[in-house]
XYZ file of C-alpha atoms in Angstrom:
764
model
C 2.892 -24.261 13.932
C 0.572 -21.802 12.258
C 1.602 -20.763 8.750
C 0.665 -17.650 6.755
C -2.474 -17.753 4.631
C -0.710 -18.337 1.312
C -2.270 -20.577 -1.347
C -0.756 -22.102 -4.472
C -2.631 -22.356 -7.758
C -4.101 -24.290 -9.332
C -4.595 -27.313 -7.054
C -1.935 -27.617 -4.360
C -1.076 -25.697 -1.240
C 2.357 -24.097 -1.045
C 4.295 -25.057 2.075
C 6.504 -22.119 2.941
C 9.116 -23.313 5.416
C 9.525 -20.178 7.448
C 10.553 -20.310 11.100
C 7.708 -18.504 12.823
C 7.070 -17.811 16.475
C 4.567 -15.709 18.350
C 5.461 -12.117 18.983
C 7.172 -11.638 22.321
C 5.141 -8.531 23.006
C 1.676 -8.947 24.431
C -0.898 -8.276 21.743
C -3.105 -5.312 22.466
C -6.424 -4.505 20.913
C -5.939 -0.820 20.247
C -6.540 0.340 16.686
C -3.570 -0.411 14.417
C -3.390 1.952 11.398
C -0.682 -0.180 9.735
C -3.332 -2.834 9.037
C -5.812 -0.334 7.624
C -4.546 0.385 4.114
C -6.663 -1.579 1.626
C -8.629 -0.144 -1.279
C -12.185 0.850 -0.400
C -13.792 0.157 -3.765
C -13.405 2.896 -6.357
C -11.268 0.828 -8.700
C -12.980 -2.541 -8.256
C -16.497 -1.085 -8.361
C -17.534 -1.997 -4.812
C -18.484 1.633 -4.264
C -21.587 1.994 -6.491
C -21.988 4.769 -9.050
C -24.794 6.252 -6.966
C -22.340 7.030 -4.147
C -19.992 8.974 -6.438
C -21.181 12.513 -7.169
C -19.624 15.765 -8.327
C -20.240 19.485 -8.424
C -20.506 19.286 -12.234
C -19.366 17.261 -15.243
C -18.225 18.268 -18.708
C -20.409 15.600 -20.355
C -22.141 12.291 -19.657
C -18.945 10.479 -20.589
C -16.934 12.358 -17.951
C -19.427 12.389 -15.095
C -18.545 11.463 -11.515
C -18.898 7.682 -11.886
C -15.933 7.671 -14.295
C -13.600 9.054 -11.631
C -12.373 5.591 -10.621
C -8.650 4.903 -10.357
C -7.077 2.772 -13.135
C -10.321 2.402 -15.073
C -11.067 3.839 -18.496
C -14.842 3.887 -18.783
C -16.517 6.708 -20.695
C -13.926 9.261 -21.746
C -11.527 8.042 -19.102
C -12.075 10.165 -15.963
C -14.248 12.667 -14.128
C -13.903 16.125 -15.677
C -15.762 19.173 -14.279
C -17.922 21.206 -16.619
C -15.603 24.172 -16.871
C -12.007 25.097 -16.322
C -10.675 24.874 -12.773
C -9.735 28.112 -11.071
C -7.021 28.488 -8.416
C -9.755 28.742 -5.768
C -10.829 25.162 -6.500
C -14.647 25.132 -6.189
C -15.264 21.989 -8.298
C -15.212 18.676 -6.431
C -15.607 14.913 -6.753
C -17.409 13.352 -3.758
C -17.395 9.755 -2.485
C -19.933 8.578 0.088
C -18.683 5.498 1.980
C -22.061 5.088 3.753
C -20.403 4.568 7.161
C -17.437 5.925 9.065
C -14.044 4.825 7.723
C -10.472 5.356 8.811
C -8.634 6.709 5.742
C -4.872 6.208 5.665
C -4.021 7.362 2.143
C -5.465 8.412 -1.203
C -4.507 7.803 -4.809
C -5.046 10.093 -7.808
C -4.603 9.792 -11.562
C -5.290 11.928 -14.626
C -7.247 11.142 -17.801
C -5.187 8.807 -19.958
C -7.784 7.401 -22.389
C -5.334 5.165 -24.280
C -2.930 8.019 -24.823
C -5.535 10.539 -25.995
C -6.074 12.235 -22.633
C -4.016 15.215 -21.523
C -5.771 16.496 -18.383
C -4.590 15.925 -14.818
C -4.525 17.819 -11.523
C -1.110 18.912 -10.258
C -2.557 19.553 -6.791
C -5.804 19.250 -4.870
C -7.506 19.797 -1.531
C -9.429 17.301 0.555
C -12.542 17.956 2.605
C -14.366 15.346 4.641
C -17.476 14.915 6.757
C -18.655 12.418 9.337
C -22.338 13.385 9.130
C -22.780 15.051 5.725
C -23.449 18.425 7.385
C -20.176 19.637 8.849
C -17.299 19.640 6.341
C -13.673 19.798 7.478
C -10.661 20.769 5.357
C -7.822 18.278 5.749
C -4.440 19.716 6.729
C -1.157 17.925 7.242
C 0.829 18.022 10.480
C 2.300 21.378 9.494
C -1.114 22.940 8.652
C -0.631 22.708 4.873
C -3.880 21.886 3.043
C -2.700 21.651 -0.584
C -1.736 18.103 -1.641
C 0.665 17.598 -4.553
C -0.993 15.603 -7.324
C -0.050 14.201 -10.721
C 2.648 15.049 -13.255
C 1.178 13.140 -16.188
C -2.031 11.444 -17.288
C -1.213 7.825 -16.475
C 0.901 7.437 -13.316
C -0.883 6.798 -10.023
C 0.284 9.092 -7.230
C -0.317 7.831 -3.677
C -0.308 10.188 -0.708
C -0.209 9.090 2.915
C -2.636 11.079 5.005
C -0.719 12.360 7.984
C -2.800 12.817 10.034
C -5.323 10.193 8.893
C -9.016 10.938 8.445
C -12.093 9.445 10.105
C -14.987 10.232 7.794
C -17.995 8.967 5.904
C -17.779 11.388 2.956
C -14.698 12.714 1.157
C -14.389 15.425 -1.491
C -11.468 15.998 -3.872
C -11.056 19.617 -5.027
C -8.621 19.775 -7.995
C -6.516 22.950 -8.014
C -4.611 24.870 -10.671
C -2.214 27.782 -10.598
C -4.083 29.237 -13.556
C -7.411 28.706 -15.305
C -7.170 25.312 -17.008
C -9.012 22.058 -17.697
C -8.392 19.131 -15.359
C -9.675 15.574 -14.999
C -9.352 13.203 -12.079
C -9.532 9.543 -11.067
C -9.234 8.580 -7.401
C -9.132 5.759 -4.861
C -9.418 5.785 -1.060
C -7.439 3.391 1.132
C -8.294 2.494 4.716
C -10.819 0.381 6.625
C -14.154 0.575 8.406
C -13.988 2.624 11.630
C -15.371 -0.136 13.860
C -14.798 1.859 17.033
C -17.757 4.098 16.239
C -16.229 7.103 18.034
C -17.191 10.301 16.218
C -15.942 12.979 18.641
C -14.335 13.541 22.009
C -14.169 16.612 24.234
C -11.052 17.321 26.301
C -9.109 20.224 27.793
C -6.494 21.812 25.554
C -3.049 20.316 26.190
C -0.351 22.294 27.996
C 3.294 23.197 27.370
C 5.929 21.612 29.605
C 9.013 23.719 30.170
C 12.219 21.685 30.482
C 15.782 22.991 30.669
C 16.621 24.317 27.210
C 13.364 23.300 25.495
C 9.590 23.572 25.439
C 7.558 20.365 25.114
C 4.217 20.991 23.353
C 1.636 18.476 24.553
C -1.297 19.823 22.538
C -3.667 17.790 20.342
C -2.263 19.188 17.101
C -4.420 17.101 14.723
C -7.753 17.745 16.429
C -10.361 18.588 13.772
C -13.067 20.085 15.984
C -13.538 23.477 17.640
C -11.652 25.122 20.500
C -13.226 27.580 22.931
C -12.287 28.676 26.464
C -9.599 26.042 26.848
C -11.745 23.115 25.657
C -11.691 21.139 22.401
C -15.010 19.665 21.279
C -16.811 18.198 18.267
C -13.797 16.510 16.677
C -11.217 13.715 16.695
C -7.447 13.892 16.978
C -4.376 12.201 18.380
C -6.173 10.229 21.078
C -7.643 7.886 18.441
C -5.082 7.819 15.604
C -3.533 4.481 16.620
C -0.070 5.961 17.308
C 1.378 4.960 20.681
C 3.921 7.275 22.278
C 7.265 5.961 23.496
C 8.841 5.852 26.950
C 10.552 9.209 26.429
C 7.778 11.652 25.586
C 10.314 14.102 24.130
C 11.167 11.646 21.325
C 8.603 11.344 18.505
C 7.819 8.750 15.860
C 7.125 11.342 13.168
C 9.937 13.254 11.499
C 10.226 17.035 11.603
C 7.730 17.515 14.427
C 8.144 19.177 17.804
C 9.038 17.418 21.098
C 5.981 15.946 22.771
C 4.054 15.481 19.512
C 3.011 11.888 20.315
C 1.243 12.803 23.552
C -1.638 14.932 24.771
C -0.721 16.157 28.250
C -2.005 18.288 31.101
C -0.464 19.931 34.128
C -2.322 19.606 37.441
C -1.227 23.143 38.327
C -2.263 24.705 35.002
C -5.580 22.843 34.943
C -6.421 23.937 38.470
C -8.120 20.671 39.419
C -7.195 17.139 40.379
C -8.565 15.350 37.310
C -8.764 15.539 33.516
C -12.338 15.187 32.238
C -12.750 13.635 28.766
C -16.126 12.993 27.126
C -16.534 10.477 24.283
C -19.425 10.699 21.776
C -20.224 7.626 19.670
C -22.186 7.385 16.441
C -24.695 4.947 17.960
C -25.368 3.321 21.353
C -22.863 0.581 22.206
C -22.112 -1.892 25.001
C -18.691 -1.190 26.530
C -16.554 -3.996 27.933
C -13.126 -2.396 28.273
C -11.291 0.887 27.871
C -7.573 0.883 27.152
C -5.540 4.005 27.887
C -1.926 4.260 26.760
C -0.178 6.535 29.229
C 3.331 7.780 29.891
C 4.934 7.028 33.265
C 8.227 8.930 33.244
C 7.907 9.724 36.944
C 11.472 11.046 37.102
C 10.097 14.116 35.291
C 6.859 14.425 37.209
C 4.790 12.317 34.792
C 2.831 9.375 36.126
C -0.061 7.142 35.137
C -3.426 8.302 36.537
C -4.331 7.010 40.002
C -7.963 6.171 39.259
C -10.762 6.682 36.728
C -14.417 7.520 37.325
C -16.771 6.986 34.376
C -20.396 7.987 33.826
C -22.503 6.392 31.072
C -25.298 7.994 29.046
C -27.321 5.401 27.044
C -28.699 8.049 24.672
C -28.333 11.725 23.924
C -31.618 12.616 25.624
C -31.246 10.174 28.519
C -29.734 10.981 31.945
C -26.287 9.976 33.124
C -25.990 6.666 34.938
C -25.557 6.760 38.694
C -23.370 6.073 40.571
C -20.148 6.496 38.591
C -17.978 3.450 37.882
C -14.755 3.893 39.887
C -11.634 2.003 38.818
C -8.484 2.463 40.933
C -5.020 1.917 39.479
C -2.474 0.609 42.041
C 0.546 2.913 41.877
C 2.942 0.559 43.667
C 3.174 -1.474 40.444
C 4.054 1.560 38.339
C 7.623 2.328 39.405
C 8.887 1.346 35.961
C 9.211 4.584 33.896
C 8.081 2.848 30.704
C 4.899 3.932 28.947
C 2.201 1.296 29.057
C -1.421 0.456 28.179
C -3.811 0.421 31.135
C -6.796 -1.854 30.580
C -9.932 -0.844 32.475
C -13.023 -3.114 32.652
C -16.270 -1.263 31.978
C -18.581 -4.125 32.870
C -20.676 -4.310 29.716
C -22.389 -0.948 30.359
C -24.567 0.458 27.526
C -23.919 4.041 26.445
C -23.699 6.447 23.536
C -21.758 9.034 25.535
C -19.075 8.368 28.154
C -17.596 10.919 30.556
C -14.432 9.802 32.357
C -12.369 11.588 35.008
C -8.667 10.654 35.003
C -7.152 11.582 38.381
C -3.606 12.921 38.606
C -1.014 10.835 40.462
C 1.742 13.435 39.962
C 2.242 16.866 38.444
C 1.635 15.746 34.844
C -0.665 13.308 33.040
C 0.282 12.313 29.453
C -1.942 10.114 27.251
C -1.225 9.064 23.658
C -4.175 6.786 22.855
C -7.585 5.785 24.223
C -9.529 2.898 22.677
C -12.620 0.915 23.579
C -13.681 -2.694 23.351
C -17.374 -2.436 22.562
C -20.213 -3.794 20.442
C -23.290 -2.231 18.893
C -26.077 -2.115 21.468
C -28.643 -3.595 19.113
C -26.425 -6.657 18.494
C -25.057 -7.686 21.901
C -24.536 -11.274 20.780
C -21.684 -10.408 18.412
C -18.801 -8.976 20.450
C -16.244 -7.125 18.409
C -13.334 -8.857 20.066
C -14.239 -12.206 18.447
C -13.732 -10.739 14.951
C -10.521 -10.490 12.865
C -10.412 -6.836 13.977
C -7.667 -7.843 16.432
C -5.060 -10.048 14.667
C -2.284 -11.899 16.457
C 0.924 -11.204 14.554
C 3.244 -14.078 13.677
C 6.827 -12.997 12.967
C 10.086 -14.628 11.972
C 12.071 -16.151 14.805
C 15.199 -14.256 13.825
C 15.541 -10.574 12.899
C 14.585 -9.971 9.248
C 17.406 -9.446 6.793
C 15.967 -6.085 5.778
C 14.014 -4.113 8.324
C 11.310 -2.790 6.003
C 10.325 -6.181 4.554
C 7.067 -7.010 6.373
C 6.725 -10.317 8.212
C 3.754 -12.367 7.138
C 0.823 -12.429 9.530
C -2.446 -14.239 10.020
C -5.479 -13.230 12.035
C -5.972 -15.230 15.211
C -8.843 -13.895 17.325
C -7.713 -15.328 20.637
C -7.974 -12.282 22.925
C -10.423 -12.740 25.766
C -11.579 -9.467 27.255
C -12.605 -11.240 30.452
C -9.070 -12.420 31.214
C -7.619 -10.471 34.171
C -4.439 -8.478 33.582
C -1.829 -8.567 36.312
C -1.998 -5.695 38.780
C -5.249 -4.267 37.421
C -8.794 -4.501 38.826
C -11.297 -6.524 36.840
C -15.031 -6.170 37.344
C -16.862 -9.486 37.075
C -19.839 -9.489 34.744
C -21.619 -12.819 34.144
C -23.818 -11.360 31.409
C -20.772 -10.273 29.423
C -19.388 -13.843 29.564
C -22.617 -15.106 27.997
C -22.305 -12.487 25.281
C -18.728 -13.586 24.638
C -19.779 -17.234 24.227
C -22.621 -16.378 21.851
C -20.376 -14.029 19.893
C -17.682 -16.653 19.458
C -20.265 -19.184 18.230
C -21.402 -16.646 15.667
C -17.752 -16.143 14.732
C -17.326 -19.900 14.133
C -20.352 -19.930 11.836
C -18.961 -16.983 9.892
C -15.611 -18.770 9.639
C -17.279 -21.823 8.095
C -19.050 -19.595 5.579
C -15.704 -17.984 4.759
C -14.144 -21.419 4.134
C -16.930 -22.248 1.690
C -16.410 -18.936 -0.084
C -12.663 -19.590 -0.348
C -13.294 -23.019 -1.886
C -15.623 -21.523 -4.499
C -13.099 -18.736 -5.200
C -10.332 -21.311 -5.672
C -12.423 -23.319 -8.127
C -13.055 -20.118 -10.103
C -9.336 -19.375 -10.376
C -8.590 -22.970 -11.386
C -10.813 -22.449 -14.421
C -9.243 -19.093 -15.248
C -5.629 -20.158 -14.810
C -6.208 -23.391 -16.672
C -6.717 -21.318 -19.814
C -3.417 -19.462 -19.500
C -0.919 -20.456 -22.170
C 2.737 -20.634 -21.167
C 4.691 -18.875 -23.909
C 7.984 -19.988 -25.407
C 9.591 -16.907 -23.919
C 8.526 -17.967 -20.436
C 10.103 -21.377 -20.922
C 13.336 -19.611 -21.796
C 13.128 -17.233 -18.834
C 16.148 -16.784 -16.612
C 14.364 -17.625 -13.394
C 16.767 -19.637 -11.240
C 13.931 -21.218 -9.281
C 10.324 -22.408 -9.620
C 7.812 -19.643 -9.507
C 4.442 -20.358 -8.133
C 1.407 -18.209 -8.523
C -0.195 -17.927 -5.072
C -2.588 -15.774 -3.147
C -2.472 -14.180 0.285
C -5.916 -14.624 1.746
C -5.757 -11.587 4.079
C -3.269 -9.094 2.594
C -4.527 -6.294 4.822
C -3.052 -8.173 7.803
C 0.490 -7.626 6.558
C 1.543 -5.221 9.315
C 4.098 -3.104 7.481
C 2.696 -2.484 4.012
C 4.397 0.617 2.688
C 2.031 0.972 -0.242
C -1.536 -0.190 -0.876
C -2.891 -2.893 -3.105
C -6.260 -2.794 -4.794
C -7.763 -5.377 -2.469
C -10.588 -5.217 -0.011
C -10.784 -6.902 3.353
C -11.596 -10.558 2.891
C -10.347 -10.656 -0.696
C -7.127 -12.472 -1.631
C -4.059 -10.908 -3.231
C -2.209 -12.679 -6.033
C 1.534 -12.942 -5.441
C 4.500 -14.717 -7.028
C 6.639 -16.967 -4.814
C 10.176 -17.786 -5.931
C 11.783 -20.775 -4.236
C 15.471 -21.599 -4.639
C 16.015 -25.150 -5.759
C 17.240 -27.407 -2.935
C 20.236 -28.537 -4.997
C 21.318 -24.987 -5.836
C 25.028 -24.239 -5.648
C 26.638 -21.926 -3.135
C 26.992 -19.284 -5.849
C 23.288 -19.573 -6.657
C 22.413 -19.143 -2.982
C 24.608 -16.059 -2.738
C 23.056 -14.640 -5.882
C 19.590 -15.317 -4.498
C 20.421 -13.363 -1.339
C 21.835 -10.548 -3.473
C 18.582 -10.487 -5.418
C 16.593 -10.206 -2.185
C 18.797 -7.326 -1.078
C 18.313 -5.568 -4.397
C 14.546 -6.043 -4.459
C 14.212 -4.720 -0.918
C 15.588 -1.364 -2.099
C 13.421 -0.985 -5.197
C 10.428 1.299 -4.640
C 9.110 2.676 -7.903
C 5.638 2.696 -9.541
C 6.997 0.704 -12.497
C 8.951 -1.917 -10.535
C 7.478 -5.050 -8.929
C 7.693 -4.903 -5.124
C 9.045 -7.446 -2.638
C 6.534 -8.368 0.083
C 8.372 -10.910 2.236
C 11.260 -13.372 2.383
C 12.299 -16.580 4.102
C 16.074 -16.763 4.529
C 16.315 -18.418 7.940
C 15.949 -22.007 6.672
C 15.770 -24.015 3.437
C 14.271 -23.667 0.987
C 15.009 -19.976 0.540
C 12.028 -18.150 -0.904
C 10.700 -14.692 -1.620
C 7.167 -13.352 -2.103
C 6.703 -10.599 -4.685
C 3.813 -8.583 -6.043
C 1.982 -10.091 -9.026
C 0.100 -8.018 -11.582
C -3.314 -9.521 -12.122
C -3.389 -9.073 -15.917
C -0.320 -11.188 -16.696
C 2.720 -10.360 -18.775
C 3.022 -7.874 -21.625
C 4.059 -10.485 -24.195
C 0.838 -12.449 -23.765
C -1.224 -9.254 -23.828
C 0.285 -7.871 -27.045
C 0.515 -11.163 -28.918
C -3.289 -11.420 -28.876
C -3.815 -7.958 -30.368
C -3.426 -6.139 -33.669
C -2.675 -2.481 -34.290
C -5.641 -0.204 -34.926
C -4.545 0.696 -38.450
C -3.992 -2.919 -39.474
C -6.741 -4.274 -41.725
C -7.373 -7.857 -42.619
C -9.564 -10.883 -41.931
C -8.924 -10.726 -38.151
C -11.119 -7.687 -37.702
C -12.652 -9.182 -34.528
C -9.264 -9.433 -32.832
C -8.717 -6.988 -29.948
C -6.769 -3.932 -31.021
C -4.219 -1.604 -29.505
C -3.205 1.879 -30.597
C 0.263 3.198 -31.307
C -0.059 5.859 -28.557
C -0.907 3.103 -26.065
C 2.245 1.193 -27.070
C 4.376 4.292 -26.607
C 2.755 4.965 -23.235
C 3.629 1.464 -22.011
C 7.155 1.731 -23.416
C 7.555 5.028 -21.572
C 6.601 3.303 -18.317
C 9.222 0.605 -18.895
C 11.812 3.284 -19.608
C 10.799 5.084 -16.414
C 11.298 1.936 -14.346
C 14.668 1.261 -15.987
C 15.686 4.879 -15.363
C 15.073 4.245 -11.674
C 17.122 1.026 -11.758
C 20.011 2.709 -13.536
C 19.986 5.539 -10.984
C 20.806 2.899 -8.352
C 23.502 1.290 -10.577
C 21.513 -1.933 -10.874
C 21.481 -4.088 -13.988
C 18.392 -6.118 -14.831
C 20.047 -8.538 -17.346
C 16.766 -9.928 -18.681
C 14.606 -7.036 -19.888
C 11.928 -8.272 -22.302
C 8.159 -8.069 -22.720
C 7.827 -11.428 -20.968
C 9.271 -9.842 -17.842
C 6.980 -6.808 -17.854
C 3.699 -7.375 -16.023
C 0.494 -5.506 -16.723
C -2.094 -4.185 -14.293
C -5.297 -2.241 -14.799
C -5.372 0.644 -17.303
C -2.224 -0.778 -18.960
C -0.080 -0.010 -15.944
C 3.281 -1.705 -16.530
C 5.735 -2.975 -13.920
C 9.139 -4.531 -14.595
C 9.571 -7.950 -13.001
C 11.883 -11.005 -12.874
C 15.097 -9.947 -11.205
C 16.541 -13.448 -11.372
C 19.635 -12.004 -13.038
C 19.826 -8.749 -11.079
C 23.359 -7.725 -10.123
C 25.318 -4.824 -8.841
C 26.843 -2.780 -11.649
C 30.345 -4.045 -10.845
C 29.547 -7.765 -10.588
C 30.704 -9.530 -13.741
C 30.088 -13.240 -13.206
C 27.260 -15.154 -14.792
C 24.123 -16.280 -13.004
C 24.634 -20.028 -12.928
C 22.514 -23.051 -12.059
C 24.600 -26.193 -11.384
C 27.469 -24.712 -13.343
C 25.460 -24.060 -16.524
C 24.750 -20.495 -17.674
C 21.312 -19.726 -19.099
C 21.318 -16.589 -21.236
C 18.604 -14.810 -23.320
C 20.949 -14.218 -26.235
C 18.351 -12.630 -28.575
C 17.964 -9.714 -26.161
C 21.611 -9.473 -25.127
C 24.237 -6.991 -26.273
C 27.217 -8.445 -28.100
C 29.549 -7.755 -25.166
C 27.274 -9.764 -22.853
C 27.350 -12.815 -25.127
C 31.083 -12.753 -25.907
C 32.591 -11.173 -22.793
C 30.032 -11.666 -20.021
C 29.989 -7.885 -19.498
C 26.640 -6.721 -18.098
C 26.102 -2.987 -17.582
C 23.336 -0.406 -17.754
C 24.356 0.052 -21.390
C 23.593 -3.614 -22.068
C 20.174 -3.095 -20.476
C 19.689 -0.222 -22.953
C 20.405 -2.711 -25.765
C 17.760 -5.070 -24.317
C 15.299 -2.175 -24.085
C 15.740 -1.533 -27.799
C 14.836 -5.182 -28.475
C 11.891 -4.919 -26.072
C 10.655 -1.817 -27.892
C 10.972 -3.725 -31.178
C 8.881 -6.531 -29.673
C 6.161 -4.096 -28.643
C 5.925 -2.358 -32.024
C 5.784 -5.807 -33.630
C 2.976 -6.672 -31.142
C 5.006 -9.731 -30.101
C 4.161 -11.679 -33.244
C 7.635 -13.216 -33.487
C 10.903 -13.616 -31.611
C 13.747 -11.199 -32.303
C 15.965 -12.516 -35.124
C 13.389 -15.240 -35.792
C 15.114 -15.989 -39.115
C 18.376 -16.827 -37.317
C 19.274 -19.907 -35.310
C 20.821 -19.555 -31.853
C 24.248 -20.277 -33.341
C 23.736 -17.562 -35.983
C 22.716 -15.068 -33.276
C 26.004 -15.782 -31.498
C 27.874 -15.426 -34.793
C 26.162 -12.058 -35.307
C 27.500 -10.952 -31.907
C 30.951 -11.798 -33.258
C 30.327 -9.505 -36.236
C 29.709 -6.629 -33.827
C 33.019 -7.483 -32.168
C 34.924 -7.538 -35.500
C 33.175 -4.340 -36.644
C 33.518 -5.040 -40.380
C 30.029 -3.823 -41.249
C 28.530 -7.313 -41.544
C 26.397 -7.254 -38.376
C 22.645 -7.801 -38.759
C 20.128 -5.469 -37.096
C 16.462 -6.032 -36.370
C 14.362 -4.534 -39.167
C 12.041 -1.559 -38.671
C 8.486 -2.626 -37.698
C 5.794 -1.497 -40.130
C 4.232 1.063 -37.777
C 7.512 2.383 -36.383
C 8.362 5.981 -37.390
C 11.885 6.516 -38.687
C 12.811 8.685 -35.684
C 11.823 5.963 -33.253
C 13.687 3.315 -35.261
C 16.794 5.497 -35.097
C 16.393 5.470 -31.311
C 16.393 1.641 -31.466
C 19.514 1.639 -33.620
C 21.247 3.922 -31.125
C 20.377 1.387 -28.392
C 22.252 -1.225 -30.497
C 25.334 0.905 -31.074
C 28.512 -1.170 -31.072
C 30.160 1.288 -28.696
C 28.309 0.992 -25.393
C 29.386 4.531 -24.439
C 27.403 5.937 -27.363
C 24.140 4.263 -26.398
C 21.523 6.627 -24.943
C 20.723 6.740 -21.236
C 17.381 5.608 -19.897
C 16.721 9.184 -18.811
C 17.048 10.275 -22.451
C 14.937 7.359 -23.705
C 12.195 8.134 -21.201
C 12.240 11.806 -22.167
C 12.117 10.909 -25.878
C 9.145 8.559 -25.457
C 7.274 10.939 -23.163
C 7.672 13.749 -25.675
C 6.620 11.392 -28.470
C 3.482 10.475 -26.516
C 2.644 14.120 -25.840
C 3.060 15.013 -29.515
C 0.451 12.408 -30.406
C -2.200 13.847 -28.055
């Protein structure tokens, strides 16, 4: 049984016992946008500085090359030379050097360790496939202004609906008044292997049904329209979205009936066929064309009866003759379900294709057209032998939570020469030779990839071998082992709802929690509760759940892992900027940076409290750090619903972080959002003390418990954590309010977040 590509560090391979079976649906090779959401190289530097340009820059330290997401080079971002006007004429441009499918974008302001104060609240996007014609991106409702950032540090991700096929992209920051802005960006998507740069087709028609109009137009087409024809652009026929059986129902929300299809009426068109012309970036060899068509014949819609295709090897060359004719037997199409029709093209070379789709009824509706082709100059490397077409492996039983993605691995097993039932297949001996040669090339590339993986693993063994496990980690509340692993092909996860900064072929670090085999029934129930909680948490400052195994023992979950480790380790190796002494070579951190990170923790806890969830183990050891000091709260081993009062137990023994716990948690087992506020106060104390010591380090565990009793007796003998040297009195008073004996008088996380945000802004 094939298992997901998940590797355990440093030396062993993690065996995840997940019941996996092949998907029951036949795998098709049309473009799948869900697997096209990985970072294209702004943040990790894969896109070189020379491919990042701008209309202007305020100085050398804010020029275009500094506009990379989550990095802080120069003065921390790209900033145009002058103030931005509402018209938005300044831009940051990225040249990807080849066509890419762009699924979403990310933006960020200029943070600069808390000293930055510029960000763009909105922006426009323009893109080009050839560097000459520039197109303004608009959403499905024709709106071109994209909402941007609200502060200087948070990353804001925006799904592009519709997506973009482009080589060059420009960001135009906007402002409602004349003001200074700065910008950092990332693009997420994948290489547009199809090579299609434009298609020409008749404008879609409107179907009148009782009580409604069904609009079957190509609403996302980005070319020109004249005299009933659309040309020079791309649209819904190549966006990877397949329409359903009922063409009135749509997969997008708040769109009109018929949105998923482009459709034509035989009567309105005045001819017996729909002519579509496809223009490709370069000459290619075409093996198959797949057309996803509706067949709701009860409403006069039926799959086309035949296709005639002409091939043009080059722009200046004549059309091939005669046309390739491919009939579609209609006696097999009585089922009203929509379906893909696979049409063999016989390995014909072309840069332009012109295909006539003949009506079989009054209406013809198509949602997607894709091609199986290879570059003409490299016929010995067919595209269908590459990981471009993964075979999905899913859990044998329905997932516990629908939006948790099943793990997948690429398995290039599709053979374009295999006949499909009921469809004509043209034999082509030369194409079989090309397939064999291409697969041999694929095997060689696979061996090279294995060597690269081995070298990568050895590198991480050296890095991880230097990591010191802190005392706080040994005292962590995790109910299970946690293994640091990597997913070798994270872009193959089919249902990623947010992007990671990984490129195709690069692994993604993840944490895998496995419930101990001897865990009690209560521990198992708590583990399942934790999975349910994590599946609902979607916030920039909360670690995300990627997948689970709950169908068989051992139970396990896979969560996001921040590549820079935990906050405790990060701070404990630093000193404050204003601290002088013999350790002048020690890395430093500024007070504004500490407040910025604390504000992020408060923001994440505000989100948790809004859902009535209690963390129970908030501390710097359970806050992970990414690039540009981006903080995410982790370790939900003690997560509970607000009204659950029992302890998290392992074999009947409670494990509690008493130095971070409110007195009512220690003495009464009462965990609430207010007790999380107490723990936040201790966490803030840790941060301002740069994690140089444990809270109450002068007290033994027994004395800490006795101190909780003093809070209960309320005779004024309780001991508080002392004010750190760099902590202003106002901030220390906020800590003291977090440790108020009366939990009702402790501040809310919304107030704490507001206080810290205002404090950070006052320091700019």
